[in-house]
Short mmCIF file of C-alpha atoms and ligand atoms in Angstrom, two decimals:
data_model
loop_
_atom_site.label_atom_id
_atom_site.label_comp_id
_atom_site.label_asym_id
_atom_site.label_seq_id
_atom_site.Cartn_x
_atom_site.Cartn_y
_atom_site.Cartn_z
CA UNK A 322 33.23 -65.29 34.27
CA UNK A 323 32.24 -66.30 37.81
CA UNK A 324 32.11 -70.00 38.65
CA UNK A 325 28.82 -71.76 37.95
CA UNK A 326 26.34 -72.22 40.78
CA UNK A 327 24.27 -75.33 40.27
CA UNK A 328 21.04 -75.69 42.19
CA UNK A 329 19.32 -79.06 42.53
CA UNK A 330 15.54 -78.94 42.96
CA UNK A 331 15.20 -82.52 44.08
CA UNK A 332 11.49 -83.14 44.63
CA UNK A 333 9.22 -80.08 44.31
CA UNK A 334 5.61 -80.33 45.38
CA UNK A 335 3.91 -81.53 42.25
CA UNK A 336 5.97 -84.32 40.63
CA UNK A 337 5.22 -87.89 41.82
CA UNK A 338 6.77 -91.32 41.89
CA UNK A 339 4.14 -92.29 39.32
CA UNK A 340 5.90 -90.00 36.87
CA UNK A 341 9.40 -91.05 37.96
CA UNK A 342 9.84 -93.66 40.74
CA UNK A 343 13.11 -91.97 41.77
CA UNK A 344 11.39 -88.84 43.05
CA UNK A 345 12.31 -88.70 46.76
CA UNK A 346 9.57 -88.51 49.40
CA UNK A 347 10.94 -89.77 52.74
CA UNK A 348 13.49 -87.95 54.90
CA UNK A 349 16.07 -90.62 54.04
CA UNK A 350 15.31 -90.44 50.28
CA UNK A 351 15.53 -86.63 50.29
CA UNK A 352 18.82 -86.62 52.20
CA UNK A 353 20.28 -89.27 49.90
CA UNK A 354 19.33 -87.35 46.77
CA UNK A 355 20.69 -84.12 48.22
CA UNK A 356 24.00 -85.77 49.02
CA UNK A 357 24.31 -87.30 45.54
CA UNK A 358 23.61 -83.90 43.93
CA UNK A 359 26.15 -82.18 46.21
CA UNK A 360 28.79 -84.77 45.31
CA UNK A 361 27.97 -84.29 41.64
CA UNK A 362 28.53 -80.52 41.85
CA UNK A 363 25.40 -78.83 43.23
CA UNK A 364 26.08 -76.09 45.77
CA UNK A 365 22.43 -75.31 46.51
CA UNK A 366 19.61 -77.72 47.35
CA UNK A 367 16.21 -76.14 46.62
CA UNK A 368 14.07 -77.92 49.15
CA UNK A 369 10.42 -78.95 49.24
CA UNK A 370 9.43 -81.71 51.63
CA UNK A 371 6.86 -84.47 51.51
CA UNK A 372 5.23 -86.86 53.93
CA UNK A 373 6.19 -90.51 53.42
CA UNK A 374 3.16 -91.08 51.16
CA UNK A 375 4.30 -88.19 48.90
CA UNK A 376 1.87 -85.55 50.09
CA UNK A 377 3.59 -82.15 49.89
CA UNK A 378 3.83 -80.24 53.16
CA UNK A 379 5.44 -77.07 54.48
CA UNK A 380 5.38 -78.48 58.02
CA UNK A 381 8.22 -76.92 60.01
CA UNK A 382 9.12 -80.16 61.80
CA UNK A 383 9.27 -82.09 58.57
CA UNK A 384 11.58 -79.41 57.16
CA UNK A 385 13.68 -79.55 60.29
CA UNK A 386 14.05 -83.37 59.95
CA UNK A 387 15.02 -83.12 56.28
CA UNK A 388 17.47 -80.23 56.86
CA UNK A 389 19.14 -82.09 59.71
CA UNK A 390 19.41 -85.29 57.62
CA UNK A 391 20.92 -83.36 54.71
CA UNK A 392 23.33 -81.53 57.06
CA UNK A 393 24.56 -84.83 58.44
CA UNK A 394 25.53 -85.97 54.96
CA UNK A 395 26.73 -82.66 53.49
CA UNK A 396 27.27 -80.08 56.24
CA UNK A 397 28.29 -77.22 53.98
CA UNK A 398 25.74 -77.33 51.15
CA UNK A 399 23.41 -74.32 50.90
CA UNK A 400 19.84 -75.38 51.75
CA UNK A 401 17.19 -73.18 50.13
CA UNK A 402 13.70 -74.05 51.43
CA UNK A 403 10.74 -73.18 49.24
CA UNK A 404 8.26 -70.60 50.48
CA UNK A 405 6.12 -71.41 47.47
CA UNK A 406 5.08 -74.79 48.79
CA UNK A 407 2.30 -76.34 46.74
CA UNK A 408 -0.59 -74.70 44.86
CA UNK A 409 -3.41 -73.81 47.24
CA UNK A 410 -1.43 -73.58 50.48
CA UNK A 411 -1.99 -70.58 52.74
CA UNK A 412 0.68 -67.94 53.35
CA UNK A 413 1.29 -69.05 56.92
CA UNK A 414 1.64 -72.67 55.84
CA UNK A 415 4.13 -71.67 53.18
CA UNK A 416 6.23 -69.53 55.50
CA UNK A 417 6.92 -72.23 58.09
CA UNK A 418 10.49 -73.20 57.00
CA UNK A 419 11.54 -69.56 57.34
CA UNK A 420 11.31 -69.92 61.10
CA UNK A 421 14.17 -72.41 60.96
CA UNK A 422 16.37 -69.53 59.79
CA UNK A 423 17.85 -71.03 56.63
CA UNK A 424 20.52 -68.92 54.94
CA UNK A 425 18.43 -68.72 51.74
CA UNK A 426 14.76 -69.18 50.71
CA UNK A 427 12.64 -68.54 47.67
CA UNK A 428 10.45 -65.45 47.22
CA UNK A 429 7.89 -65.88 44.47
CA UNK A 430 7.23 -62.55 42.69
CA UNK A 431 3.80 -62.94 41.14
CA UNK A 432 0.75 -65.04 40.37
CA UNK A 433 0.85 -67.57 37.55
CA UNK A 434 -1.42 -70.19 36.02
CA UNK A 435 0.00 -73.68 36.57
CA UNK A 436 -2.20 -75.49 34.06
CA UNK A 437 -5.77 -76.79 34.32
CA UNK A 438 -7.50 -75.00 37.19
CA UNK A 439 -4.28 -74.52 39.21
CA UNK A 440 -3.27 -70.98 40.06
CA UNK A 441 -0.10 -70.26 42.08
CA UNK A 442 -1.21 -67.13 43.94
CA UNK A 443 1.23 -64.46 45.04
CA UNK A 444 -0.50 -61.10 45.46
CA UNK A 445 1.58 -57.95 45.91
CA UNK A 446 0.77 -57.94 49.63
CA UNK A 447 1.88 -61.58 49.91
CA UNK A 448 5.19 -60.78 48.22
CA UNK A 449 5.78 -57.82 50.56
CA UNK A 450 4.82 -59.87 53.62
CA UNK A 451 7.18 -62.71 52.67
CA UNK A 452 9.97 -60.25 51.76
CA UNK A 453 9.69 -58.57 55.12
CA UNK A 454 9.87 -61.93 56.92
CA UNK A 455 13.02 -62.88 55.00
CA UNK A 456 14.56 -59.51 55.77
CA UNK A 457 13.68 -59.86 59.45
CA UNK A 458 15.54 -63.16 59.68
CA UNK A 459 18.45 -62.16 57.41
CA UNK A 460 17.59 -64.78 54.81
CA UNK A 461 18.82 -64.27 51.25
CA UNK A 462 15.83 -64.38 48.84
CA UNK A 463 15.97 -66.14 45.52
CA UNK A 464 13.46 -64.18 43.49
CA UNK A 465 11.37 -66.72 41.55
CA UNK A 466 10.10 -65.06 38.37
CA UNK A 467 7.87 -66.95 35.95
CA UNK A 468 7.52 -64.03 33.56
CA UNK A 469 9.10 -60.70 32.67
CA UNK A 470 6.37 -58.78 34.56
CA UNK A 471 7.52 -60.49 37.76
CA UNK A 472 11.01 -59.01 37.30
CA UNK A 473 9.37 -55.57 37.03
CA UNK A 474 7.33 -56.30 40.19
CA UNK A 475 10.54 -57.24 42.06
CA UNK A 476 12.27 -54.07 40.84
CA UNK A 477 9.35 -51.95 42.09
CA UNK A 478 9.55 -53.65 45.50
CA UNK A 479 13.31 -53.08 45.50
CA UNK A 480 12.73 -49.32 44.93
CA UNK A 481 10.29 -49.32 47.84
CA UNK A 482 12.93 -50.97 50.05
CA UNK A 483 11.25 -54.39 50.52
CA UNK A 484 13.75 -56.33 48.42
CA UNK A 485 17.43 -55.61 49.04
CA UNK A 486 20.35 -55.52 46.60
CA UNK A 487 22.19 -57.37 45.24
CA UNK A 488 19.13 -59.26 44.00
CA UNK A 489 19.32 -62.88 42.92
CA UNK A 490 16.74 -63.99 40.34
CA UNK A 491 15.64 -67.42 39.24
CA UNK A 492 14.06 -67.34 35.77
CA UNK A 493 11.59 -70.19 35.79
CA UNK A 494 10.78 -70.74 32.11
CA UNK A 495 8.32 -73.02 30.38
CA UNK A 496 5.58 -73.27 32.97
CA UNK A 497 2.02 -73.26 31.55
CA UNK A 498 0.98 -69.65 31.94
CA UNK A 499 4.50 -68.26 32.33
CA UNK A 500 7.17 -67.15 29.87
CA UNK A 501 8.22 -69.82 27.37
CA UNK A 502 11.74 -71.22 27.19
CA UNK A 503 13.00 -70.13 23.82
CA UNK A 504 16.49 -68.61 23.48
CA UNK A 505 15.04 -65.15 22.85
CA UNK A 506 13.06 -65.40 26.09
CA UNK A 507 16.16 -66.04 28.22
CA UNK A 508 18.02 -63.17 26.56
CA UNK A 509 15.06 -60.91 27.29
CA UNK A 510 14.93 -61.97 30.93
CA UNK A 511 18.69 -61.69 31.47
CA UNK A 512 18.79 -58.22 29.91
CA UNK A 513 15.91 -57.10 32.16
CA UNK A 514 17.67 -57.46 35.54
CA UNK A 515 20.07 -54.89 37.04
CA UNK A 516 23.76 -55.38 36.23
CA UNK A 517 24.70 -55.90 39.88
CA UNK A 518 22.26 -58.84 40.25
CA UNK A 519 22.85 -62.54 39.76
CA UNK A 520 20.55 -65.00 38.05
CA UNK A 521 19.93 -68.65 37.57
CA UNK A 522 17.80 -70.32 34.94
CA UNK A 523 15.30 -73.13 35.44
CA UNK A 524 14.00 -74.67 32.26
CA UNK A 525 10.87 -76.73 32.68
CA UNK A 526 10.60 -80.09 30.92
CA UNK A 527 12.23 -80.16 27.50
CA UNK A 528 13.65 -76.67 28.07
CA UNK A 529 15.92 -77.83 30.93
CA UNK A 530 19.15 -78.56 29.13
CA UNK A 531 18.92 -76.05 26.25
CA UNK A 532 18.38 -73.26 28.77
CA UNK A 533 21.03 -74.67 31.13
CA UNK A 534 23.52 -74.56 28.25
CA UNK A 535 22.56 -70.98 27.45
CA UNK A 536 22.84 -70.01 31.14
CA UNK A 537 26.35 -71.49 31.26
CA UNK A 538 27.44 -69.60 28.14
CA UNK A 539 25.82 -66.28 29.21
CA UNK A 540 27.42 -66.23 32.68
CA UNK A 541 24.27 -67.11 34.56
CA UNK A 542 23.69 -70.04 36.84
CA UNK A 543 21.61 -73.20 36.45
CA UNK A 544 18.92 -75.13 38.29
CA UNK A 545 18.02 -78.68 37.42
CA UNK A 546 16.10 -81.44 39.22
CA UNK A 547 12.95 -83.52 39.30
CA UNK A 548 10.88 -80.53 40.38
CA UNK A 549 11.36 -79.20 36.88
CA UNK A 550 12.22 -82.16 34.65
CA UNK A 551 12.31 -85.93 35.14
CA UNK A 552 14.19 -86.94 31.97
CA UNK A 553 17.92 -87.24 31.38
CA UNK A 554 17.33 -87.29 27.60
CA UNK A 555 14.28 -87.49 25.38
CA UNK A 556 11.90 -90.14 26.78
CA UNK A 557 14.54 -91.56 29.20
CA UNK A 558 13.76 -91.13 32.88
CA UNK A 559 16.70 -90.01 35.07
CA UNK A 560 17.75 -92.50 37.75
CA UNK A 561 18.57 -89.74 40.16
CA UNK A 562 18.62 -85.93 40.39
CA UNK A 563 22.39 -86.32 40.43
CA UNK A 564 22.35 -87.51 36.80
CA UNK A 565 20.85 -84.16 35.85
CA UNK A 566 23.51 -82.29 37.84
CA UNK A 567 26.26 -84.42 36.26
CA UNK A 568 24.99 -83.56 32.80
CA UNK A 569 25.21 -79.83 33.59
CA UNK A 570 28.74 -80.33 34.93
CA UNK A 571 29.72 -82.07 31.69
CA UNK A 572 28.29 -79.28 29.54
CA UNK A 573 29.96 -76.59 31.72
CA UNK A 574 33.31 -78.38 31.35
CA UNK A 575 32.94 -78.35 27.55
CA UNK A 576 32.53 -74.56 27.70
CA UNK A 577 35.34 -74.06 30.22
CA UNK A 578 33.12 -72.91 33.07
CA UNK A 579 34.25 -74.06 36.53
CA UNK A 580 31.78 -75.18 39.15
CA UNK A 581 31.30 -73.23 42.37
CA UNK A 582 31.58 -74.90 45.75
CA UNK A 583 28.98 -73.91 48.35
CA UNK A 584 31.35 -71.34 49.93
CA UNK A 585 32.14 -69.90 46.47
CA UNK A 586 28.39 -69.70 45.80
CA UNK A 587 27.93 -67.84 49.12
CA UNK A 588 30.59 -65.37 48.04
CA UNK A 589 29.03 -64.81 44.58
CA UNK A 590 25.54 -64.40 46.06
CA UNK A 591 26.62 -62.23 48.94
CA UNK A 592 25.39 -64.64 51.61
CA UNK A 593 26.92 -64.09 55.02
CA UNK A 594 26.79 -67.09 57.28
N1 KMH B 538 5.35 -75.63 43.75
C1 KMH B 538 4.98 -74.36 43.18
C2 KMH B 538 3.55 -74.07 43.44
C3 KMH B 538 8.98 -72.14 44.99
O1 KMH B 538 9.53 -73.19 45.33
O2 KMH B 538 9.14 -71.07 45.58
C4 KMH B 538 5.80 -73.23 43.72
C5 KMH B 538 7.24 -73.39 43.68
C6 KMH B 538 8.04 -72.14 43.86
O3 KMH B 538 7.82 -74.44 43.60
ZN1 ZN B 539 10.12 -75.01 44.29
#
């Protein structure tokens, strides 16, 4: 089995300090959390950025500041900016970090309800437009799929040449409106991607560690972090994203799965620097 790639999604666009006071907002807080996660075993930082008051933004200069601050503390970690941003942002807003030429970025593969009146919109034309931008800049996409139909959408766009192989999927499971996070759901998702692709699993809320454990056993990879879950165990808030990463490392050790360094993750994902 390949080594385990751990991604830390340290702040997202929706979770707030009201829910967990340790959610990072400022450049300094984001860089500190990223460094702690890297030291704990994360090889990828999935990055959203905020203004100091917590407002989510896709502002290119804010991304630049956060990326530089993270690079100062951990020069080799893979930084994966979000092109999803926050619900309701325009395509051009969302695409801004791509112009900083990161080695990786997300590519959301369909529209999904996010609870209440929130809809995270990704029309087919949006997906194609974003895919072409990532191709233009040589950025490795992480294909964010919130449901099985989004895998099928990605495979169709692969056939049409918009998404290149080997594909790397992120199964985001347990979002209101997306696929649930039961064991049968992960098996269904993992069996639905081509054999030459790689995948990581993101369990939302209470699904985080059960799905992480399954991902470790099945030969997939794992994402944890405050974007997806704020608890280290039932009802107990995590002090840092790094605690969540450390827990994954402990589980992986129990099952004899070694942890990938950033360079090993690049090799596994086919990222050329
Ligand atoms: N915040 C969500 C609306 C991504 O990073 O690409 C979208 C999201 C997906 O988080
Ligand atoms: Zn995200």
